[in-house]
Amino acid sequence: MEDRGNETTSPSSSNVRRIDPERVRVILATDVGSTTTKAILIKRMENGDYRLVVRGEAPTTVEAPFEDVTLGVKNSVREVEELTGHKILREDGEGIIEPNSDSVGVDLYVSTSSAGGGLQMMVFGVVKVMTAESAERAALGAGAIVMDVVSIDDGRPVHEKIQRIRTLRPDMILLAGGTDGGTITHVVELAELISAAEPRPRLGTTFQLPIVYAGNKDAREHVKKVLGEKFAIKIVDNIRPVLEVENVGPARDAIHELFLEHVMSHAPGYDKLLRWVDAPILPTPGAVGMIIQELAKKYGINVIGTDPGGATTDVFSVFDGRYTKSVSANLGMSYSICNVMKEAGLRNIIRWVPLEVDEADVRNRLRNKMIRPTTIPQTILDLLIEQGVNREGMRLAFEQHKLLARGLRGVQRVRTVSDVFEQETGEETFIDMMRVHIIVGSGGVNAHAPRREQAMLMLIDAFQPEGVTRIAVDSIFMMPHLGVLSTVHPKAALDVFEKDCLIWLGTVISPRGQLKLGEKAMEVKILKGEEEIDLKLNFGELKRIKLGESEEAVIQAKPSKALDLGRGPGREIETKVSGGVAGIVLDARGRPLTLPEDDKLRRKLLLDWFDSIGAYEREVLENYVEPGG
Amino acid sequence: MAHAYTPGLKRKEATIVRKTRRLPIKGEVLVKKGQEVSPDDIVAVAEIPGESKVVNVARLLNVEPDEIRDFLLKKEGDKVSKGEIIAGYKAFFGLFKSECVAPTDGIIEHISDVTGQVVIREPPVKIEVNAYIPGEVVDVLPGEGAVIETAAAFIQGIFGIGGERRGEIKLAVNSPKEILTSEKIDSDADGKVLIGGSLVTYDGIQKAIEVGARGIVVGGIEDRDLRKWLGYEIGVAITGHEDVPLTLIVTEGFGKMNMSDRTFEILKKFEGMEASISGATQIRAGVVRPEIIVPRSDLDVNELRSIESGETEFSQGMDIGTLVRIIRKPYFGAIGRVVSLPVEPQLIETGSKVRVVEVELEDGRRVTVPRANVEIIEE
């Protein structure tokens, strides 16, 4: 799956200029979100590094009465102009001044978009765990929200499938199925199903719904015959030409192309915006994935990224070079907050709150956030509840992510004797938390947590890293901008990503395994310059040692026999770790992390953890009475 | 961002309401510009392609897909009736026979030599859109629908359940603080839109349904009662399509919440009049709020138009003296006037530094809340 879907250019992006990276000094990037349009200005410094200069934002103007996205873009850029004195917008209002000279104009302008609810797709494949899963990965990788996955063997009767296709109104359909040269019957059957259902596009009533066909090449003519008249069909190479190979690149490129041609061109003002940019506009989540991939590639590491938004939570991973992206369409912090309650269960949200609460009251609070999604927590109790939701939302989104991050299924493998001990059946995820190097949290709830330690603990609790893992947050949500920028200027994108976008929170050291609460869990020696710190942790404890962002320390940690830090049960590790705003966190709570059933004990443990890591002060929580009246 | 305040909900005693009545797909518009319509009048109709049924003829007859045409008694475009034999064969002088019957009325849309399937399309389904409110057709959207205009009292709720309904307004409580319980509802609520106060109980909803009320408008509801009533948990706030016998409109939020005095006063004033209500709510992308429209034949639309043209369409933003309502704990529901708008972000209880507004509440207390947590009340 290691491929990049941005090498091709679509007809709509014929304005793409050949860019000489050496000559780029000033860069403008925008992200047209569903509610806010954000602009950032990047400049090359004297030492050759690119740095963020300023950020501006304005409401997105995709809906009435404005109905022209470029108005929001101009407003956000105007804020950048006001803050810097750098002139960017053309006098006639028809675009961006290029190239740059002194404090006028930019050398490069790129943009992403998720306005109008992003790209919503339906995916079809013959076998659920094979072509359908590959097709889903291709759609998600392109930045789409997958509304449903239909396969011949998904257990639903034909009439139910037809009904489902009719009710959903996708922006696009991806149809896959069959290996090249194999049977064509099933994939044609799916085409007939789509034709019978006649789904109507979500936007616009007149244009034909685009369908990407990426199945058995022998079925192309038949599929064209069945779908050609009713739909705008685009044929690309098979996503699974043979069982053992997944080839999502061509399908992904076609999705990007059709996204620009059909979907975006029906959104008001995009025709103009398409003329202004120097590279194809990408769907926002697709762009975020690109920057995560750049980071993993540059250092040869395994990275997990997460972006809990108001409506959806995206998770990205690059593991041993394999890139996976998932969008959990209805797990979010505002619009979808009650869906997190529904999926996780109210008790699972409350389990993260160290105060006594009334379930009915928490329910009402979450509902009130749902109906007034732009409000923010003012009281500590409200904040604790929202952070509980975030833990559960990210946890569930990661569970869904792991279902996609697994080997190709349905493939017969030839195994040697040694393989028997290390089987990858494709049934389980290939993400091994012990070998994840970095976890990056984005989204307001992580980036704007009042204390960075709170963000650190939320990410640890949700993802449950094992061994030694660095944790960071995206400071001001500019990963989309940097992702699209990485397609034309990787250096600028990575410079800004590492120096301005990421805030390092620290490193967490957490053994895998279980013991009884209070049993000896690990002994740790920390060598910090001249200083030497010895610590003993019992099971269930969490400790924090301060270590600044630019500092490093050597850690020797010996877990007890039942626990493993990566070198085997009971075996000591020695490693150099980097600090961060929160420092080093020693997490002897075990993996998987479980909270006691007993309410009193659970609350006491949470208080201990929150206090020891500096997320909240014990005294404040112990004596807490919510104000009001 | 310069203007990030939550726009307040509309509560107007006299305004011009325009409703765009649009078909989901292209169709035929039945009304003309200038025409007067009643709520039940059909303004546009369309036909959507009927359901389709798939018959796997090859499998049923146990023949190869590319052979099915030899056994079909019908061709593409032919009409079929439910139970009619569409394919079959006889062998050994009728000793062995196999048949396929049409599972539904319709026409043969597609015959596949590849899969051996036959697709039968049922007759088109008619979709009608009514006027929903009485008034004048002020615009026709060719092939799509029409815009109906009327003078009316207009109130937006914050959250609703159930679709469009009509009924006479009836107050079931005496004050916006009162709880609407089952005891306060009797058989004369049949066909009415009941106005409650701060909360409707689960029993209250059940009683309202029992006596045949068309709707309930109330300040708040306990989420657990809503769940009990619907029988499931609402995940995302897209509502209006629930299969429920009455429409519920919540004006303030979840939990016990006094209905705003203004809303209660307007509804009280128009008690006995016919209202068009809708519970449809959509919070994401293109906000749709539930609404109560009380058409007013006593008002002249043109007069209202000249008054409204003098008013600005968009809120002017917050200023000293602006009337606001707090929409989050710890002062949820409180109403007051802005007394200061500090420029610099301030530290709040959570430890966050955010832009705040200082509000003097109706009881004289002065409180500081994040600007994101107030909505402007239009006066």
PDB file of C-alpha atoms in Angstrom, chain B residues 204-369:
ATOM      1  CA  GLY B 204     -46.464  13.378  29.851  1.00  0.00           C
ATOM      2  CA  ILE B 205     -45.359  12.357  26.359  1.00  0.00           C
ATOM      3  CA  GLN B 206     -47.227   9.053  26.619  1.00  0.00           C
ATOM      4  CA  LYS B 207     -50.405  10.775  27.754  1.00  0.00           C
ATOM      5  CA  ALA B 208     -50.165  13.316  24.938  1.00  0.00           C
ATOM      6  CA  ILE B 209     -49.873  10.480  22.427  1.00  0.00           C
ATOM      7  CA  GLU B 210     -52.764   8.619  24.039  1.00  0.00           C
ATOM      8  CA  VAL B 211     -55.155  11.558  23.724  1.00  0.00           C
ATOM      9  CA  GLY B 212     -54.068  12.305  20.155  1.00  0.00           C
ATOM     10  CA  ALA B 213     -52.024  15.497  20.538  1.00  0.00           C
ATOM     11  CA  ARG B 214     -50.135  16.482  17.373  1.00  0.00           C
ATOM     12  CA  GLY B 215     -47.164  18.056  19.078  1.00  0.00           C
ATOM     13  CA  ILE B 216     -45.441  19.207  22.259  1.00  0.00           C
ATOM     14  CA  VAL B 217     -43.364  22.367  22.564  1.00  0.00           C
ATOM     15  CA  VAL B 218     -41.355  22.483  25.769  1.00  0.00           C
ATOM     16  CA  GLY B 219     -38.231  24.006  27.336  1.00  0.00           C
ATOM     17  CA  GLY B 220     -36.388  20.800  28.163  1.00  0.00           C
ATOM     18  CA  ILE B 221     -36.447  17.022  28.251  1.00  0.00           C
ATOM     19  CA  GLU B 222     -34.380  14.486  30.158  1.00  0.00           C
ATOM     20  CA  ASP B 223     -32.284  12.572  27.672  1.00  0.00           C
ATOM     21  CA  ARG B 224     -33.025   9.289  29.416  1.00  0.00           C
ATOM     22  CA  ASP B 225     -36.768   9.923  28.889  1.00  0.00           C
ATOM     23  CA  LEU B 226     -36.176  10.631  25.219  1.00  0.00           C
ATOM     24  CA  ARG B 227     -34.320   7.357  24.914  1.00  0.00           C
ATOM     25  CA  LYS B 228     -37.086   5.515  26.723  1.00  0.00           C
ATOM     26  CA  TRP B 229     -39.680   7.021  24.405  1.00  0.00           C
ATOM     27  CA  LEU B 230     -37.848   6.331  21.145  1.00  0.00           C
ATOM     28  CA  GLY B 231     -36.492   2.984  22.259  1.00  0.00           C
ATOM     29  CA  TYR B 232     -33.036   3.815  20.966  1.00  0.00           C
ATOM     30  CA  GLU B 233     -30.207   6.271  21.427  1.00  0.00           C
ATOM     31  CA  ILE B 234     -29.868   9.108  18.921  1.00  0.00           C
ATOM     32  CA  GLY B 235     -26.284   9.188  17.676  1.00  0.00           C
ATOM     33  CA  VAL B 236     -25.998  12.221  15.441  1.00  0.00           C
ATOM     34  CA  ALA B 237     -28.413  15.140  15.561  1.00  0.00           C
ATOM     35  CA  ILE B 238     -30.173  14.588  12.267  1.00  0.00           C
ATOM     36  CA  THR B 239     -33.845  14.165  13.101  1.00  0.00           C
ATOM     37  CA  GLY B 240     -37.304  14.648  11.645  1.00  0.00           C
ATOM     38  CA  HIS B 241     -37.810  11.212  10.098  1.00  0.00           C
ATOM     39  CA  GLU B 242     -38.696   9.333  13.278  1.00  0.00           C
ATOM     40  CA  ASP B 243     -41.764   7.169  13.143  1.00  0.00           C
ATOM     41  CA  VAL B 244     -43.525   8.792  16.103  1.00  0.00           C
ATOM     42  CA  PRO B 245     -47.150   9.787  16.556  1.00  0.00           C
ATOM     43  CA  LEU B 246     -46.388  13.364  17.625  1.00  0.00           C
ATOM     44  CA  THR B 247     -43.769  15.995  16.998  1.00  0.00           C
ATOM     45  CA  LEU B 248     -41.666  17.162  19.940  1.00  0.00           C
ATOM     46  CA  ILE B 249     -39.913  20.531  19.910  1.00  0.00           C
ATOM     47  CA  VAL B 250     -37.449  21.414  22.662  1.00  0.00           C
ATOM     48  CA  THR B 251     -36.777  25.141  22.843  1.00  0.00           C
ATOM     49  CA  GLU B 252     -33.886  25.351  25.337  1.00  0.00           C
ATOM     50  CA  GLY B 253     -32.016  22.088  25.815  1.00  0.00           C
ATOM     51  CA  PHE B 254     -31.664  18.831  27.732  1.00  0.00           C
ATOM     52  CA  GLY B 255     -32.557  18.630  31.412  1.00  0.00           C
ATOM     53  CA  LYS B 256     -35.078  20.816  33.188  1.00  0.00           C
ATOM     54  CA  MET B 257     -34.878  24.221  31.510  1.00  0.00           C
ATOM     55  CA  ASN B 258     -37.343  27.030  31.829  1.00  0.00           C
ATOM     56  CA  MET B 259     -38.783  27.954  28.487  1.00  0.00           C
ATOM     57  CA  SER B 260     -37.640  31.475  27.635  1.00  0.00           C
ATOM     58  CA  ASP B 261     -40.233  34.032  28.733  1.00  0.00           C
ATOM     59  CA  ARG B 262     -40.345  35.514  25.264  1.00  0.00           C
ATOM     60  CA  THR B 263     -41.100  32.171  23.612  1.00  0.00           C
ATOM     61  CA  PHE B 264     -43.760  31.377  26.185  1.00  0.00           C
ATOM     62  CA  GLU B 265     -45.381  34.793  25.799  1.00  0.00           C
ATOM     63  CA  ILE B 266     -45.615  34.501  22.031  1.00  0.00           C
ATOM     64  CA  LEU B 267     -47.106  31.023  22.203  1.00  0.00           C
ATOM     65  CA  LYS B 268     -49.561  32.139  24.877  1.00  0.00           C
ATOM     66  CA  LYS B 269     -50.649  35.077  22.767  1.00  0.00           C
ATOM     67  CA  PHE B 270     -51.529  32.814  19.877  1.00  0.00           C
ATOM     68  CA  GLU B 271     -53.261  30.112  21.850  1.00  0.00           C
ATOM     69  CA  GLY B 272     -56.203  28.734  19.866  1.00  0.00           C
ATOM     70  CA  MET B 273     -54.596  29.493  16.517  1.00  0.00           C
ATOM     71  CA  GLU B 274     -53.457  26.895  14.014  1.00  0.00           C
ATOM     72  CA  ALA B 275     -49.697  26.274  13.819  1.00  0.00           C
ATOM     73  CA  SER B 276     -47.481  24.407  11.374  1.00  0.00           C
ATOM     74  CA  ILE B 277     -44.672  22.669  13.237  1.00  0.00           C
ATOM     75  CA  SER B 278     -41.665  20.578  12.294  1.00  0.00           C
ATOM     76  CA  GLY B 279     -39.228  18.731  14.529  1.00  0.00           C
ATOM     77  CA  ALA B 280     -36.598  18.312  11.811  1.00  0.00           C
ATOM     78  CA  THR B 281     -33.191  19.178  13.218  1.00  0.00           C
ATOM     79  CA  GLN B 282     -29.820  19.082  11.547  1.00  0.00           C
ATOM     80  CA  ILE B 283     -26.941  20.596  13.378  1.00  0.00           C
ATOM     81  CA  ARG B 284     -24.172  19.824  10.950  1.00  0.00           C
ATOM     82  CA  ALA B 285     -23.614  21.514   7.581  1.00  0.00           C
ATOM     83  CA  GLY B 286     -26.555  23.753   6.794  1.00  0.00           C
ATOM     84  CA  VAL B 287     -28.236  24.019  10.160  1.00  0.00           C
ATOM     85  CA  VAL B 288     -31.910  23.087  10.281  1.00  0.00           C
ATOM     86  CA  ARG B 289     -33.753  23.904  13.498  1.00  0.00           C
ATOM     87  CA  PRO B 290     -37.225  22.778  14.519  1.00  0.00           C
ATOM     88  CA  GLU B 291     -39.860  25.447  14.072  1.00  0.00           C
ATOM     89  CA  ILE B 292     -43.301  26.636  15.057  1.00  0.00           C
ATOM     90  CA  ILE B 293     -45.059  28.795  12.481  1.00  0.00           C
ATOM     91  CA  VAL B 294     -48.324  30.486  13.389  1.00  0.00           C
ATOM     92  CA  PRO B 295     -49.679  32.027  10.166  1.00  0.00           C
ATOM     93  CA  ARG B 296     -51.280  35.435  10.773  1.00  0.00           C
ATOM     94  CA  SER B 297     -53.960  36.540   8.390  1.00  0.00           C
ATOM     95  CA  ASP B 298     -54.352  39.740  10.435  1.00  0.00           C
ATOM     96  CA  LEU B 299     -51.047  41.067   9.132  1.00  0.00           C
ATOM     97  CA  ASP B 300     -50.163  42.540   5.777  1.00  0.00           C
ATOM     98  CA  VAL B 301     -47.070  41.006   4.220  1.00  0.00           C
ATOM     99  CA  ASN B 302     -46.175  44.155   2.318  1.00  0.00           C
ATOM    100  CA  GLU B 303     -46.298  46.268   5.450  1.00  0.00           C
ATOM    101  CA  LEU B 304     -44.041  43.782   7.230  1.00  0.00           C
ATOM    102  CA  ARG B 305     -41.698  43.795   4.272  1.00  0.00           C
ATOM    103  CA  SER B 306     -41.197  47.520   4.446  1.00  0.00           C
ATOM    104  CA  ILE B 307     -40.491  47.274   8.181  1.00  0.00           C
ATOM    105  CA  GLU B 308     -38.087  44.357   7.781  1.00  0.00           C
ATOM    106  CA  SER B 309     -36.209  45.921   4.887  1.00  0.00           C
ATOM    107  CA  GLY B 310     -35.047  48.550   7.355  1.00  0.00           C
ATOM    108  CA  GLU B 311     -33.575  45.880   9.607  1.00  0.00           C
ATOM    109  CA  THR B 312     -30.261  44.296   8.878  1.00  0.00           C
ATOM    110  CA  GLU B 313     -30.193  40.657   7.954  1.00  0.00           C
ATOM    111  CA  PHE B 314     -27.134  39.740   9.976  1.00  0.00           C
ATOM    112  CA  SER B 315     -26.516  40.113  13.657  1.00  0.00           C
ATOM    113  CA  GLN B 316     -24.309  43.015  14.484  1.00  0.00           C
ATOM    114  CA  GLY B 317     -22.241  41.010  16.925  1.00  0.00           C
ATOM    115  CA  MET B 318     -21.887  41.579  20.621  1.00  0.00           C
ATOM    116  CA  ASP B 319     -21.554  44.942  22.291  1.00  0.00           C
ATOM    117  CA  ILE B 320     -21.967  46.452  25.724  1.00  0.00           C
ATOM    118  CA  GLY B 321     -25.671  46.191  26.541  1.00  0.00           C
ATOM    119  CA  THR B 322     -26.408  43.308  24.160  1.00  0.00           C
ATOM    120  CA  LEU B 323     -28.964  40.894  25.584  1.00  0.00           C
ATOM    121  CA  VAL B 324     -27.509  37.385  25.710  1.00  0.00           C
ATOM    122  CA  ARG B 325     -28.345  33.952  26.956  1.00  0.00           C
ATOM    123  CA  ILE B 326     -25.702  31.655  28.450  1.00  0.00           C
ATOM    124  CA  ILE B 327     -25.769  28.266  26.762  1.00  0.00           C
ATOM    125  CA  ARG B 328     -23.420  26.152  28.851  1.00  0.00           C
ATOM    126  CA  LYS B 329     -22.832  25.221  32.474  1.00  0.00           C
ATOM    127  CA  PRO B 330     -22.496  26.644  35.042  1.00  0.00           C
ATOM    128  CA  TYR B 331     -25.034  29.372  34.201  1.00  0.00           C
ATOM    129  CA  PHE B 332     -26.908  27.524  31.465  1.00  0.00           C
ATOM    130  CA  GLY B 333     -30.162  29.240  30.532  1.00  0.00           C
ATOM    131  CA  ALA B 334     -29.429  32.488  32.398  1.00  0.00           C
ATOM    132  CA  ILE B 335     -30.204  35.709  30.555  1.00  0.00           C
ATOM    133  CA  GLY B 336     -28.347  38.971  31.004  1.00  0.00           C
ATOM    134  CA  ARG B 337     -26.765  41.987  29.419  1.00  0.00           C
ATOM    135  CA  VAL B 338     -23.164  42.326  28.337  1.00  0.00           C
ATOM    136  CA  VAL B 339     -21.288  44.656  30.691  1.00  0.00           C
ATOM    137  CA  SER B 340     -17.770  44.200  29.367  1.00  0.00           C
ATOM    138  CA  LEU B 341     -15.869  42.500  26.578  1.00  0.00           C
ATOM    139  CA  PRO B 342     -12.241  42.180  27.645  1.00  0.00           C
ATOM    140  CA  VAL B 343      -9.928  42.112  24.643  1.00  0.00           C
ATOM    141  CA  GLU B 344      -7.251  39.913  26.201  1.00  0.00           C
ATOM    142  CA  PRO B 345      -8.018  36.225  26.783  1.00  0.00           C
ATOM    143  CA  GLN B 346      -8.826  35.471  30.422  1.00  0.00           C
ATOM    144  CA  LEU B 347      -8.168  32.457  32.601  1.00  0.00           C
ATOM    145  CA  ILE B 348     -11.300  30.373  33.296  1.00  0.00           C
ATOM    146  CA  GLU B 349     -11.899  27.610  35.839  1.00  0.00           C
ATOM    147  CA  THR B 350     -10.661  24.840  33.552  1.00  0.00           C
ATOM    148  CA  GLY B 351      -7.288  26.551  33.275  1.00  0.00           C
ATOM    149  CA  SER B 352      -7.847  27.606  29.671  1.00  0.00           C
ATOM    150  CA  LYS B 353      -7.219  31.145  28.530  1.00  0.00           C
ATOM    151  CA  VAL B 354     -10.094  32.189  26.319  1.00  0.00           C
ATOM    152  CA  ARG B 355     -11.890  35.298  25.165  1.00  0.00           C
ATOM    153  CA  VAL B 356     -14.670  36.033  27.606  1.00  0.00           C
ATOM    154  CA  VAL B 357     -17.670  38.247  28.111  1.00  0.00           C
ATOM    155  CA  GLU B 358     -18.876  39.685  31.395  1.00  0.00           C
ATOM    156  CA  VAL B 359     -22.637  39.470  31.793  1.00  0.00           C
ATOM    157  CA  GLU B 360     -24.972  41.008  34.344  1.00  0.00           C
ATOM    158  CA  LEU B 361     -27.698  38.460  34.937  1.00  0.00           C
ATOM    159  CA  GLU B 362     -31.345  39.303  35.527  1.00  0.00           C
ATOM    160  CA  ASP B 363     -30.869  38.655  39.263  1.00  0.00           C
ATOM    161  CA  GLY B 364     -28.094  41.232  39.428  1.00  0.00           C
ATOM    162  CA  ARG B 365     -25.140  38.813  39.595  1.00  0.00           C
ATOM    163  CA  ARG B 366     -22.157  39.537  37.372  1.00  0.00           C
ATOM    164  CA  VAL B 367     -20.590  36.487  35.799  1.00  0.00           C
ATOM    165  CA  THR B 368     -17.745  35.911  33.353  1.00  0.00           C
ATOM    166  CA  VAL B 369     -18.193  33.263  30.675  1.00  0.00           C
TER     167      VAL B 369
END
